[in-house]
mmCIF file with all atom_site columns, C-alpha atoms in Angstrom:
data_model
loop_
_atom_site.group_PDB
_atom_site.id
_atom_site.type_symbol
_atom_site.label_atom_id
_atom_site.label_alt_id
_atom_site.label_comp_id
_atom_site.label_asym_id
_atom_site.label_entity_id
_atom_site.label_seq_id
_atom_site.pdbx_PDB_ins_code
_atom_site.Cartn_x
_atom_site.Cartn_y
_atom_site.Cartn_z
_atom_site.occupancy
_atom_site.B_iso_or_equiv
_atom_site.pdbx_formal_charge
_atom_site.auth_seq_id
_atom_site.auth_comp_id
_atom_site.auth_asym_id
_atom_site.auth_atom_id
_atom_site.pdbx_PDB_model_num
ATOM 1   C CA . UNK A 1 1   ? 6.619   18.348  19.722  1.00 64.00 ? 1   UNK A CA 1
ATOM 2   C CA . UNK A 1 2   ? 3.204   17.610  18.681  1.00 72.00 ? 2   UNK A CA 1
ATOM 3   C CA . UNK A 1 3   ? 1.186   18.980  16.108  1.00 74.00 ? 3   UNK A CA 1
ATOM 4   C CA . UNK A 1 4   ? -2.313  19.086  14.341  1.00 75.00 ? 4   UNK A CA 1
ATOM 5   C CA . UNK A 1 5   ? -3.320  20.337  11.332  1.00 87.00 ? 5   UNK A CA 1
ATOM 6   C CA . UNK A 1 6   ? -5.317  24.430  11.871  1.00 90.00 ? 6   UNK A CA 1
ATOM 7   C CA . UNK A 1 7   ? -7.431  25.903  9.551   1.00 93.00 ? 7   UNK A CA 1
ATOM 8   C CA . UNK A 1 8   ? -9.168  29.381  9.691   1.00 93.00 ? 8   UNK A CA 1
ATOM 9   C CA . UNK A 1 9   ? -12.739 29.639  9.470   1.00 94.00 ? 9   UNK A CA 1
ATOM 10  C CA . UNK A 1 10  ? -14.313 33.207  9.487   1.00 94.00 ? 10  UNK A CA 1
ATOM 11  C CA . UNK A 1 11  ? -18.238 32.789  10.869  1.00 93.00 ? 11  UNK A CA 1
ATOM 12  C CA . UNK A 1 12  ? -20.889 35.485  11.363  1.00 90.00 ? 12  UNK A CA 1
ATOM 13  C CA . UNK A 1 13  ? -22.217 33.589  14.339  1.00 92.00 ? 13  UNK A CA 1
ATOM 14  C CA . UNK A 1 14  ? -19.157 31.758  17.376  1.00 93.00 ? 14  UNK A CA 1
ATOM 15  C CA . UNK A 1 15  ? -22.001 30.085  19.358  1.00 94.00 ? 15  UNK A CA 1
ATOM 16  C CA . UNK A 1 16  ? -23.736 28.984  16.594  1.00 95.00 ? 16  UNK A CA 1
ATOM 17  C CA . UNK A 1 17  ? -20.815 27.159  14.766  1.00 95.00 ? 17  UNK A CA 1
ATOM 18  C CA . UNK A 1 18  ? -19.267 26.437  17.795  1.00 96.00 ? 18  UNK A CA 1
ATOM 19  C CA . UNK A 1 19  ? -22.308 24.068  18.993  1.00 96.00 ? 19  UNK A CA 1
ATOM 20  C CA . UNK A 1 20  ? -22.328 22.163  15.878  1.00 96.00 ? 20  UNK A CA 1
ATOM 21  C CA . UNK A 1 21  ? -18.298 21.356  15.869  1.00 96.00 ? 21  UNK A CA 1
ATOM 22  C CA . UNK A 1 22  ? -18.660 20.636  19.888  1.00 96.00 ? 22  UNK A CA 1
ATOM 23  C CA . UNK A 1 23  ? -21.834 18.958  20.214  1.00 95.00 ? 23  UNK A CA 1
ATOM 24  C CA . UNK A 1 24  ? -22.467 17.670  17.018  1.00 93.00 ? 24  UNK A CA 1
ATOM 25  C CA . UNK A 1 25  ? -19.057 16.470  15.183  1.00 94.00 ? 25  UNK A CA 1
ATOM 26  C CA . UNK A 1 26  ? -17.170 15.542  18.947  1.00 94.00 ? 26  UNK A CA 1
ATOM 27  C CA . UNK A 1 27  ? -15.061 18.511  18.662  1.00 96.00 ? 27  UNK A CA 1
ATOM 28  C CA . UNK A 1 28  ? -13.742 20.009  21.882  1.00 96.00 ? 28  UNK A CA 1
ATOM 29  C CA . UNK A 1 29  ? -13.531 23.963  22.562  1.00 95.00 ? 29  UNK A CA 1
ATOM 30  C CA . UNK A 1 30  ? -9.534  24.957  23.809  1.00 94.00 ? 30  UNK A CA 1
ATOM 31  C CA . UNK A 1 31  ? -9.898  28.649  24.000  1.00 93.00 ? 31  UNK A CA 1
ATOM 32  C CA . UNK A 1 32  ? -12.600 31.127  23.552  1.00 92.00 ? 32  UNK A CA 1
ATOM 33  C CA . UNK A 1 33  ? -12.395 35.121  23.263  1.00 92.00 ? 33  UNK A CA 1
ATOM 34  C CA . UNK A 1 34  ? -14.308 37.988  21.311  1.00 89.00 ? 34  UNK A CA 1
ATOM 35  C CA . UNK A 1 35  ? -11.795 37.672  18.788  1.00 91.00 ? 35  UNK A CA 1
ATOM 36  C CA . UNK A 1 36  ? -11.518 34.049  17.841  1.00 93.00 ? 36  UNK A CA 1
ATOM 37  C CA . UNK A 1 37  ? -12.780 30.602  19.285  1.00 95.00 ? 37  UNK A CA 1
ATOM 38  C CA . UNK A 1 38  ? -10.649 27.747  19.132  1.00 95.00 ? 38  UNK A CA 1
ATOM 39  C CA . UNK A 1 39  ? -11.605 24.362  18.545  1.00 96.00 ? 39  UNK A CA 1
ATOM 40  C CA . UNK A 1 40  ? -9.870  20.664  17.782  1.00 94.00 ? 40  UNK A CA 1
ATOM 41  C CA . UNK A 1 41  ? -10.991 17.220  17.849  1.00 93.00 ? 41  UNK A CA 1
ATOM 42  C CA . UNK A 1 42  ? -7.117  16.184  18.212  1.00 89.00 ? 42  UNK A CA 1
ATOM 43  C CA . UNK A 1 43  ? -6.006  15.881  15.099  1.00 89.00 ? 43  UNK A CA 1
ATOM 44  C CA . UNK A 1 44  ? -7.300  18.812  13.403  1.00 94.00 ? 44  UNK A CA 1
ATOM 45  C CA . UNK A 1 45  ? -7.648  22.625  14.522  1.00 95.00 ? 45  UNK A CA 1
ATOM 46  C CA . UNK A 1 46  ? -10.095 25.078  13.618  1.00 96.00 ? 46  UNK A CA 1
ATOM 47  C CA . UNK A 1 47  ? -9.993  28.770  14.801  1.00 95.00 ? 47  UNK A CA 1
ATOM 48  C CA . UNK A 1 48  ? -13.094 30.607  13.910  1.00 94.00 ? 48  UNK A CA 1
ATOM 49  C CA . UNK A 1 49  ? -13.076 34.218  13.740  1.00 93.00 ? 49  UNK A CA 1
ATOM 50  C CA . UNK A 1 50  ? -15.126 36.707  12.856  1.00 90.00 ? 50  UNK A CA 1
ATOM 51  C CA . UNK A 1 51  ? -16.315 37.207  9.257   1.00 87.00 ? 51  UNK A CA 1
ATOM 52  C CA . UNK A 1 52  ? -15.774 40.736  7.499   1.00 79.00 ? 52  UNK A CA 1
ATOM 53  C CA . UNK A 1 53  ? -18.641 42.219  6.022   1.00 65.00 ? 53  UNK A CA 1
ATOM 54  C CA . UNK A 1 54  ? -20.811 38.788  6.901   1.00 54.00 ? 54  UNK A CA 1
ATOM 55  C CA . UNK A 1 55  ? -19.066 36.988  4.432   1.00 60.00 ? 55  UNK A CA 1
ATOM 56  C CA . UNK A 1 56  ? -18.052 33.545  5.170   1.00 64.00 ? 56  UNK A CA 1
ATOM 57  C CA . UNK A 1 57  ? -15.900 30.789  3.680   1.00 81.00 ? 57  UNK A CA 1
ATOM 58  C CA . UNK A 1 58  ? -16.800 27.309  3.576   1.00 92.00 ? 58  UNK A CA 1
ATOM 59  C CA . UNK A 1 59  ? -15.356 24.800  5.969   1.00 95.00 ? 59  UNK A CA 1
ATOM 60  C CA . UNK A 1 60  ? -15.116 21.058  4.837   1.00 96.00 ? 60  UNK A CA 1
ATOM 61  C CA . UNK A 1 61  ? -14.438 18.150  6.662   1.00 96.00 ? 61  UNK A CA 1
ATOM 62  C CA . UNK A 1 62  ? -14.977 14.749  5.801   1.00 95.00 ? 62  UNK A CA 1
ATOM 63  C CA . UNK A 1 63  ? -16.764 12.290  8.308   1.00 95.00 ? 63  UNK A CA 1
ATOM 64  C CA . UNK A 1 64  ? -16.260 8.588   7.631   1.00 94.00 ? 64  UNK A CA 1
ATOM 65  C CA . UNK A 1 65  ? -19.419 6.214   8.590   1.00 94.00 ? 65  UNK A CA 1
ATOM 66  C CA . UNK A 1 66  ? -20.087 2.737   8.566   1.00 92.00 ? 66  UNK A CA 1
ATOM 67  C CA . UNK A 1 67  ? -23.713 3.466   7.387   1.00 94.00 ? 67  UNK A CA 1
ATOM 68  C CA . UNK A 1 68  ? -23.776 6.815   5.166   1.00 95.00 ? 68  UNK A CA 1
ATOM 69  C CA . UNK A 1 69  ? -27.806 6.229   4.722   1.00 95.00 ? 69  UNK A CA 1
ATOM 70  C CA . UNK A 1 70  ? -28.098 6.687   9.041   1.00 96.00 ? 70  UNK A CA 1
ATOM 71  C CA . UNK A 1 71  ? -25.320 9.274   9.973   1.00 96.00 ? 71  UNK A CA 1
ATOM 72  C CA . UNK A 1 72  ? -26.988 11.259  6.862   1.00 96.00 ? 72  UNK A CA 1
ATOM 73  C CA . UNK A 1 73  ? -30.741 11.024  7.780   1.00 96.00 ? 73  UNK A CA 1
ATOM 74  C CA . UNK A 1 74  ? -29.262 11.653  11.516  1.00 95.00 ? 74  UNK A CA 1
ATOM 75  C CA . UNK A 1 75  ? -27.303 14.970  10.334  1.00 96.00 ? 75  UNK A CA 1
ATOM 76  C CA . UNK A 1 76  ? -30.357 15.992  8.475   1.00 96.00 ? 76  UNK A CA 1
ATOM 77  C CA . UNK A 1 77  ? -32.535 16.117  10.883  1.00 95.00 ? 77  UNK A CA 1
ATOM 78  C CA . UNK A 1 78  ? -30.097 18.677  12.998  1.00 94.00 ? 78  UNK A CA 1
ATOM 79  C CA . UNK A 1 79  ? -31.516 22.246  12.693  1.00 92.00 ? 79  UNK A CA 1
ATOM 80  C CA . UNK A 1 80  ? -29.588 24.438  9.992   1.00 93.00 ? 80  UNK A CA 1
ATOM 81  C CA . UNK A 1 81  ? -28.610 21.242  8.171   1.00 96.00 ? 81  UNK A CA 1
ATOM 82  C CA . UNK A 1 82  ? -29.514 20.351  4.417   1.00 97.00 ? 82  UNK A CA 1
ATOM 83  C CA . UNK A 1 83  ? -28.513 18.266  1.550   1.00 97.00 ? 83  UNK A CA 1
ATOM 84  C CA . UNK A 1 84  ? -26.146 19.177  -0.785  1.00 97.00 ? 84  UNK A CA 1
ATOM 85  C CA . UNK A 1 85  ? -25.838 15.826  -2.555  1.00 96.00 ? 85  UNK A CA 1
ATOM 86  C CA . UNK A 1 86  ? -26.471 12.255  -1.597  1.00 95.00 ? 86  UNK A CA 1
ATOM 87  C CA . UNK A 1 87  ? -25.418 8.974   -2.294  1.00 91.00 ? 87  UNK A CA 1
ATOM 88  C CA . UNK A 1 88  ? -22.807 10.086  -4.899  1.00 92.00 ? 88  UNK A CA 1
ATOM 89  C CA . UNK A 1 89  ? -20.496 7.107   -6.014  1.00 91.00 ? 89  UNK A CA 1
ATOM 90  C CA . UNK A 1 90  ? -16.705 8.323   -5.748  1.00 89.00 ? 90  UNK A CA 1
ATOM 91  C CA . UNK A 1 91  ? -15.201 5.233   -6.893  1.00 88.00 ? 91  UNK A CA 1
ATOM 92  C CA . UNK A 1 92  ? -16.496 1.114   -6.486  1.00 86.00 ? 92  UNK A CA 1
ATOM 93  C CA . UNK A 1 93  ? -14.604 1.727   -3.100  1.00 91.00 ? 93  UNK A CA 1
ATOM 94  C CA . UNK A 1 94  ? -16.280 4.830   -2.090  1.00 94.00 ? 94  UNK A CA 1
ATOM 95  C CA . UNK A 1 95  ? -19.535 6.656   -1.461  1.00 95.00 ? 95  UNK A CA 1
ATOM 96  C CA . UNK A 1 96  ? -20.214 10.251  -0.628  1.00 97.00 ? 96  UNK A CA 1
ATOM 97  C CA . UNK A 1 97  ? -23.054 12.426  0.408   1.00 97.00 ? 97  UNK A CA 1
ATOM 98  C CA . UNK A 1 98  ? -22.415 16.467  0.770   1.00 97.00 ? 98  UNK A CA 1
ATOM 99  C CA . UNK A 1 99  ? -24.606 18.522  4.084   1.00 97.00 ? 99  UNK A CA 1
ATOM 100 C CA . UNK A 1 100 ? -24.240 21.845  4.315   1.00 97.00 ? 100 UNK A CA 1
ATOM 101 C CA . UNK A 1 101 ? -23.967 22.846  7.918   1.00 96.00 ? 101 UNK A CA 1
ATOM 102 C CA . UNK A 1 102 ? -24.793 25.948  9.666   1.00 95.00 ? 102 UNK A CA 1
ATOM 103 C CA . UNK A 1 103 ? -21.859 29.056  9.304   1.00 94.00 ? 103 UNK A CA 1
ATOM 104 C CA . UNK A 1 104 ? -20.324 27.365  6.296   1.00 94.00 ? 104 UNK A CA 1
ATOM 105 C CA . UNK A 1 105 ? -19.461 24.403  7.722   1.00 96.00 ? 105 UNK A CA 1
ATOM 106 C CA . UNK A 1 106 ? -20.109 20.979  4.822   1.00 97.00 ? 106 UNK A CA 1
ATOM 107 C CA . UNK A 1 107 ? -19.752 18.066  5.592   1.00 97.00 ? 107 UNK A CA 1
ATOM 108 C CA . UNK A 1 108 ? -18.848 15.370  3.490   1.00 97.00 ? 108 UNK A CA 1
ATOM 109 C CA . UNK A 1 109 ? -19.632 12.002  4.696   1.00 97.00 ? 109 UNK A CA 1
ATOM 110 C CA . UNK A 1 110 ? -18.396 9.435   3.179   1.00 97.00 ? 110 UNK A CA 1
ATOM 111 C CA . UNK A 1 111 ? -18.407 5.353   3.477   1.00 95.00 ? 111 UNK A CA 1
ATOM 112 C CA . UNK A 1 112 ? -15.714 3.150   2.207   1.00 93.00 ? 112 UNK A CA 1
ATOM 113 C CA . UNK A 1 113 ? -16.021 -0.509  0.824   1.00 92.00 ? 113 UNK A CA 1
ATOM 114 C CA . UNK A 1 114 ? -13.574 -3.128  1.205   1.00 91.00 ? 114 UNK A CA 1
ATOM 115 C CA . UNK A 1 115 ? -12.873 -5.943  -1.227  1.00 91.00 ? 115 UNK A CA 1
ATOM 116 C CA . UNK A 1 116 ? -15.024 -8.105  0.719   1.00 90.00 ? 116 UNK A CA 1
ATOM 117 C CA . UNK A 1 117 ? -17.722 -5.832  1.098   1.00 88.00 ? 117 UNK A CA 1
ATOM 118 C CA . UNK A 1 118 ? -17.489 -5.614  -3.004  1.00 89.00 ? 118 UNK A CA 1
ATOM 119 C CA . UNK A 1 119 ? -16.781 -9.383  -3.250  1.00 87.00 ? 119 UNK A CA 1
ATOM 120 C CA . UNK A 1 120 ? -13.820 -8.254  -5.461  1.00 89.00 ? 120 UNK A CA 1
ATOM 121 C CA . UNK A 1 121 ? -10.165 -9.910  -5.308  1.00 91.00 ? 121 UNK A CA 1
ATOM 122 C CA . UNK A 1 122 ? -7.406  -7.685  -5.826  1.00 92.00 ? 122 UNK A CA 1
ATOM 123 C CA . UNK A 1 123 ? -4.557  -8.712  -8.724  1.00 95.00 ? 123 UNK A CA 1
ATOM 124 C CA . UNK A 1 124 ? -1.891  -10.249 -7.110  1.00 97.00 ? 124 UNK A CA 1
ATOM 125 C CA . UNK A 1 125 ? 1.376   -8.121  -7.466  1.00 97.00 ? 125 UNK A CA 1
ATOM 126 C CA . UNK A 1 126 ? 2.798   -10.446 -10.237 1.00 97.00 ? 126 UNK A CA 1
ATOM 127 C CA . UNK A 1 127 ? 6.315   -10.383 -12.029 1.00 96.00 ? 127 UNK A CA 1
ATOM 128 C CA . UNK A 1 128 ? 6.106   -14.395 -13.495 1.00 96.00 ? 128 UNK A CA 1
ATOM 129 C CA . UNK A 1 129 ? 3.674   -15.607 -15.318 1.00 97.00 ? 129 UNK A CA 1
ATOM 130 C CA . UNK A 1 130 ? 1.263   -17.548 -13.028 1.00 97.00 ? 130 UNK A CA 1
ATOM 131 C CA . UNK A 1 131 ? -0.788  -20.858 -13.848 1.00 97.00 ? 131 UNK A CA 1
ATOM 132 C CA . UNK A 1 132 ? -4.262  -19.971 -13.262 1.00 96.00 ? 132 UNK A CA 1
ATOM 133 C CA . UNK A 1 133 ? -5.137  -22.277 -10.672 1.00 96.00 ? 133 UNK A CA 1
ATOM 134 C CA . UNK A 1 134 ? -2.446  -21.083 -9.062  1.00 96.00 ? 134 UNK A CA 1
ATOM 135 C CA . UNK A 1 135 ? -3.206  -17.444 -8.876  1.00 97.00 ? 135 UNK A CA 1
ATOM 136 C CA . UNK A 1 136 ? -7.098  -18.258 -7.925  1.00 96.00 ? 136 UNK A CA 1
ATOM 137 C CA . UNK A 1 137 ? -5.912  -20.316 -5.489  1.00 96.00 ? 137 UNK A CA 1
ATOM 138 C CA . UNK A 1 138 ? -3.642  -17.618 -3.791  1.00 97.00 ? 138 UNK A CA 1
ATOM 139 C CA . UNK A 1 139 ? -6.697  -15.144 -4.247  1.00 96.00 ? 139 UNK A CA 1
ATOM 140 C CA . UNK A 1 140 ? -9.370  -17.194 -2.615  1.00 94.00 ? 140 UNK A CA 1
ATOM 141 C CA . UNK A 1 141 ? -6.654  -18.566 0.442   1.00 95.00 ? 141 UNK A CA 1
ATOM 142 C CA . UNK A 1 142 ? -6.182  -14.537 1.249   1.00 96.00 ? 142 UNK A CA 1
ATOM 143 C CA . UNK A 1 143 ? -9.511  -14.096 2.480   1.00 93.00 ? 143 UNK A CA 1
ATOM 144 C CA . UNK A 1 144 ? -8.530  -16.231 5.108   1.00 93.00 ? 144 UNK A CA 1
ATOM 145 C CA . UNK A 1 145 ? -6.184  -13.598 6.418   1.00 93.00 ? 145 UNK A CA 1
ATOM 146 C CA . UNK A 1 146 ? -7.839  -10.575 8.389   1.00 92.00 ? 146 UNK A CA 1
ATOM 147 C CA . UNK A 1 147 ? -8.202  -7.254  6.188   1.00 91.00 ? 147 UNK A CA 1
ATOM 148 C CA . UNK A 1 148 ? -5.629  -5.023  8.056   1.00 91.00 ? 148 UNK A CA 1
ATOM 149 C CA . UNK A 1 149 ? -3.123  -7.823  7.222   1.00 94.00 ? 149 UNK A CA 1
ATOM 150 C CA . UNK A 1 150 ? -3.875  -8.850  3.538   1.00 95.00 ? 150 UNK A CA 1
ATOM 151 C CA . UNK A 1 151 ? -1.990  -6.469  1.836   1.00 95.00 ? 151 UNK A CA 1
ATOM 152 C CA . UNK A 1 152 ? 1.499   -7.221  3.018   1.00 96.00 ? 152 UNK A CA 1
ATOM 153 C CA . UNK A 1 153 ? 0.234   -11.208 3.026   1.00 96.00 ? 153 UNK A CA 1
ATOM 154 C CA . UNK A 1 154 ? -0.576  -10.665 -0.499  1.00 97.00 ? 154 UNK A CA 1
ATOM 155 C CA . UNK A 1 155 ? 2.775   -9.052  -1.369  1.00 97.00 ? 155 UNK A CA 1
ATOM 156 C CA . UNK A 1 156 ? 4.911   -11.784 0.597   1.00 97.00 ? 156 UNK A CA 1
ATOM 157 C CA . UNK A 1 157 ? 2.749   -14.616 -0.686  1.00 97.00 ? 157 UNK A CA 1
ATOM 158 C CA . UNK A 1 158 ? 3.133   -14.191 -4.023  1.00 98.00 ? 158 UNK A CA 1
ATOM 159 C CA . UNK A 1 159 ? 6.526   -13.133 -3.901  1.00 97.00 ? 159 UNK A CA 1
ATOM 160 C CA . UNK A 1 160 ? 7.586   -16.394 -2.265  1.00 96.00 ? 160 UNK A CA 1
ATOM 161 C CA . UNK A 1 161 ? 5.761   -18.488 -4.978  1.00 97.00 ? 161 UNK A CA 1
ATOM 162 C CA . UNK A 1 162 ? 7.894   -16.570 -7.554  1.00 96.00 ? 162 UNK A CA 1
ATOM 163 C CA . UNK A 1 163 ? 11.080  -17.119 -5.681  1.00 96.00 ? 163 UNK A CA 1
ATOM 164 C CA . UNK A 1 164 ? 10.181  -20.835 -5.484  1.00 95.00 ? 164 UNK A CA 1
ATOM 165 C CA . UNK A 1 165 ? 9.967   -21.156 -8.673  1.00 96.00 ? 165 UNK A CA 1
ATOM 166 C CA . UNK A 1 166 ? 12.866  -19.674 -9.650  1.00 94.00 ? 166 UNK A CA 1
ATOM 167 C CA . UNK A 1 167 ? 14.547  -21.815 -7.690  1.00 94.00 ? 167 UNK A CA 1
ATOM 168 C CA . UNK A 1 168 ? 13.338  -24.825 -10.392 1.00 93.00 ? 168 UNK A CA 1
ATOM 169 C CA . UNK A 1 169 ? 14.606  -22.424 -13.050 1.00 93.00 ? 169 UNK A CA 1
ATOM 170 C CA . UNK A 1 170 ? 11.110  -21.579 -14.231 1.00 92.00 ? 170 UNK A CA 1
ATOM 171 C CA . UNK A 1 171 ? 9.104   -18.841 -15.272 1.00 92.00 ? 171 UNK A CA 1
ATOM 172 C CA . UNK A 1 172 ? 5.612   -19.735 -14.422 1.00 96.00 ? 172 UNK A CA 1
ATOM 173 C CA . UNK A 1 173 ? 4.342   -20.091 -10.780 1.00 97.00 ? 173 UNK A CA 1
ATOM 174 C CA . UNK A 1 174 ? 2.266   -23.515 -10.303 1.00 96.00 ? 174 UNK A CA 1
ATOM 175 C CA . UNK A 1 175 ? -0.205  -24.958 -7.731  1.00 95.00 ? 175 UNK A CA 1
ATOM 176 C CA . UNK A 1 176 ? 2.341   -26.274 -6.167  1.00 95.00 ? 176 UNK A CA 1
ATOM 177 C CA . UNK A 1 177 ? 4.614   -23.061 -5.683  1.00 96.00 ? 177 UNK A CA 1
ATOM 178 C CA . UNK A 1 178 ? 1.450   -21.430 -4.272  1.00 96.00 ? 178 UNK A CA 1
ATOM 179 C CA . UNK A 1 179 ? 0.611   -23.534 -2.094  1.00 95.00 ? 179 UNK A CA 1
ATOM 180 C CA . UNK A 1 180 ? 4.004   -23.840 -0.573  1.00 94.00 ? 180 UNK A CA 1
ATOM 181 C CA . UNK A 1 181 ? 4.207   -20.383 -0.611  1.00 95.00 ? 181 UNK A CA 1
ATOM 182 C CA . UNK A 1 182 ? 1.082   -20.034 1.423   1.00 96.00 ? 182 UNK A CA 1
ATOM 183 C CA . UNK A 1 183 ? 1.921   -22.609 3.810   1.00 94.00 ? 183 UNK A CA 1
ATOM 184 C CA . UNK A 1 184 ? 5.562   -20.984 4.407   1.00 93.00 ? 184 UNK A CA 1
ATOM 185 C CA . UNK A 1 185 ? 4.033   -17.615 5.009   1.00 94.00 ? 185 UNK A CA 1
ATOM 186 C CA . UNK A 1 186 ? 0.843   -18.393 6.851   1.00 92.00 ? 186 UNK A CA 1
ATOM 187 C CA . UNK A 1 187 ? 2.031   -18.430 10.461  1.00 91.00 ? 187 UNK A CA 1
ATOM 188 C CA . UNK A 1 188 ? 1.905   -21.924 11.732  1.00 89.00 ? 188 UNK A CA 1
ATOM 189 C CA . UNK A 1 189 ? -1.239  -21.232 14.153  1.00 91.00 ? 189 UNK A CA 1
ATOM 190 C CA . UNK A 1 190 ? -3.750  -20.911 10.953  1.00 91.00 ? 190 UNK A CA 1
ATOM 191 C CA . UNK A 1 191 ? -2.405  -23.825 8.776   1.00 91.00 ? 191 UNK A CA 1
ATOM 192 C CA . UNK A 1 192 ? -5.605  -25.949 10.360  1.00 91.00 ? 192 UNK A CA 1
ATOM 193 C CA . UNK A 1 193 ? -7.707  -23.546 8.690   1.00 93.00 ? 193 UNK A CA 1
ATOM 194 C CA . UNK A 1 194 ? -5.595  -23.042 5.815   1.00 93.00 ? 194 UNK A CA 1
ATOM 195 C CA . UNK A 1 195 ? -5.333  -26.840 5.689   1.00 92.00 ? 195 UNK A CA 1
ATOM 196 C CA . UNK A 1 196 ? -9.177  -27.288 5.581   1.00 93.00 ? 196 UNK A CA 1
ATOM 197 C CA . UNK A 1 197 ? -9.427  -23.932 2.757   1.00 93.00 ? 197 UNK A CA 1
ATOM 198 C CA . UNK A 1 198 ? -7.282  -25.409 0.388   1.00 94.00 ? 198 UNK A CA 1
ATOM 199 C CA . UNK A 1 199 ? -9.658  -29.214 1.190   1.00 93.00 ? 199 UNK A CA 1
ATOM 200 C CA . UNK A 1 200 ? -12.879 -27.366 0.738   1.00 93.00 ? 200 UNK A CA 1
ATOM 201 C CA . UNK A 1 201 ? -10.938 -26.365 -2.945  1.00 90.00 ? 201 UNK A CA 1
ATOM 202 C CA . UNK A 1 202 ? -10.126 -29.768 -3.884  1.00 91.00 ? 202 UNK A CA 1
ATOM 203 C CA . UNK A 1 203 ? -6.586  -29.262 -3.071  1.00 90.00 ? 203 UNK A CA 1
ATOM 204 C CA . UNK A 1 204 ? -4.543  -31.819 -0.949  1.00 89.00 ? 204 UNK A CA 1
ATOM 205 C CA . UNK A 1 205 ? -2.411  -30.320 1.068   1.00 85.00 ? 205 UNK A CA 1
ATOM 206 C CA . UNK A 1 206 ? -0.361  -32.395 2.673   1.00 83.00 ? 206 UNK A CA 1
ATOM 207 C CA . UNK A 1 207 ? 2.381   -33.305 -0.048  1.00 82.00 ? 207 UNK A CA 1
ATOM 208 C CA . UNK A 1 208 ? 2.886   -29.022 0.316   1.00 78.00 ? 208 UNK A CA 1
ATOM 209 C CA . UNK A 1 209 ? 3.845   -28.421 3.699   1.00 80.00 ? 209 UNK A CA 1
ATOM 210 C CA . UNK A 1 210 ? 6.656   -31.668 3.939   1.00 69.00 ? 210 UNK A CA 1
ATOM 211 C CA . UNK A 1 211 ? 6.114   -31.730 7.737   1.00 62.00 ? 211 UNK A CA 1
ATOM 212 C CA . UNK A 1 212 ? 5.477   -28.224 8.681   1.00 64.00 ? 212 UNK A CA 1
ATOM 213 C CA . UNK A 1 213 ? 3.014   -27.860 11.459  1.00 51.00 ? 213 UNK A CA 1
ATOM 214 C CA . UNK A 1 214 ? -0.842  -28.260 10.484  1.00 48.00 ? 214 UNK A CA 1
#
């Protein structure tokens, strides 16, 4: 079975709200009566219905942008559409701006940062104490390793340079444990680049990778 998240939204005016979910936020109409129009975007739901007494609730859903300054400006000028708040910092990772919509409908768009976008590099998930070269090294050799996949790189990386050195019976991590850990984990079709990285840092890597493809 399949399912999507519904929500209930009563609204004083179907066509009204119904245009802006359709033709303005790529939502698609399923069903459509006196009593209630249905409409989803295929992962979320929304039945509207008719509002007692012409009062309404709010709606809010949250549209992620690559560029909050355009998609706002391009909401904005929509008729019905005005500012609630803009440019509001969430986090270092995120920015938000509020529009209110026509029929209670807000819409929060918001733009997310990654750590290269904030030139930031994450702590490495640590349980040894770590030389420092080391642990910059590690650090800088990750952005070598494409976003969707630096998490779990990050987490096997540094776990293998912890495991190495425990296997010398010690309780710091040095260059040389993270540099054998990177080569180990790096899949053998990016050591030339992770070869030429760790040059570019002063770092000779050959004595690291005792044969392994490069």
């Amino acid at each position: 079975m399949d399912f999507v998240i519904s929500v209930i939204h009563p609204v004083a005016d179907f066509a009204e709200a119904t245009a802006f979910l359709c033709d303005t936020l790529g939502f698609q109409c399923q069903q459509a009566t006196a009593e209630a129009v249905i409409v989803d975007n295929g992962s979320l739901a929304v039945r509207l219905v008719p509002a007692k007494d012409a009062v309404q609730s709010s709606l809010h859903l949250e549209l992620h942008s690559q560029n909050l300054a355009l998609t706002t400006d391009a909401l904005l000028s929509l008729p019905n559409v005005s500012l609630i708040t803009r440019d509001i910092t969430i986090s270092p990772q995120r920015l938000e701006s509020r529009i209110q919509g026509p029929q209670g409908i807000v819409i929060i768009v918001a733009q997310a940062f990654n750590e290269d976008e904030l030139e930031i590099m994450p702590p490495l998930p640590m349980s040894l104490l770590w030389d420092d070269d080391a642990e910059q090294c590690v650090k800088q050799m990750l952005r070598l390793t494409p976003l969707g996949f630096r998490e779990a790189a990050r987490t096997r990386i540094t776990e293998q340079a912890e495991m190495l050195a425990g296997e010398e019976a010690a309780i710091t991590v040095t260059i040389a444990n993270a540099v054998r850990a990177l080569a180990e984990v790096t899949p053998a079709f990016q050591h030339p680049a992770l070869v030429s990285a760790l040059q570019q840092h002063g770092i000779e890597p050959a004595p690291h990778f005792n044969g392994m493809a490069q």
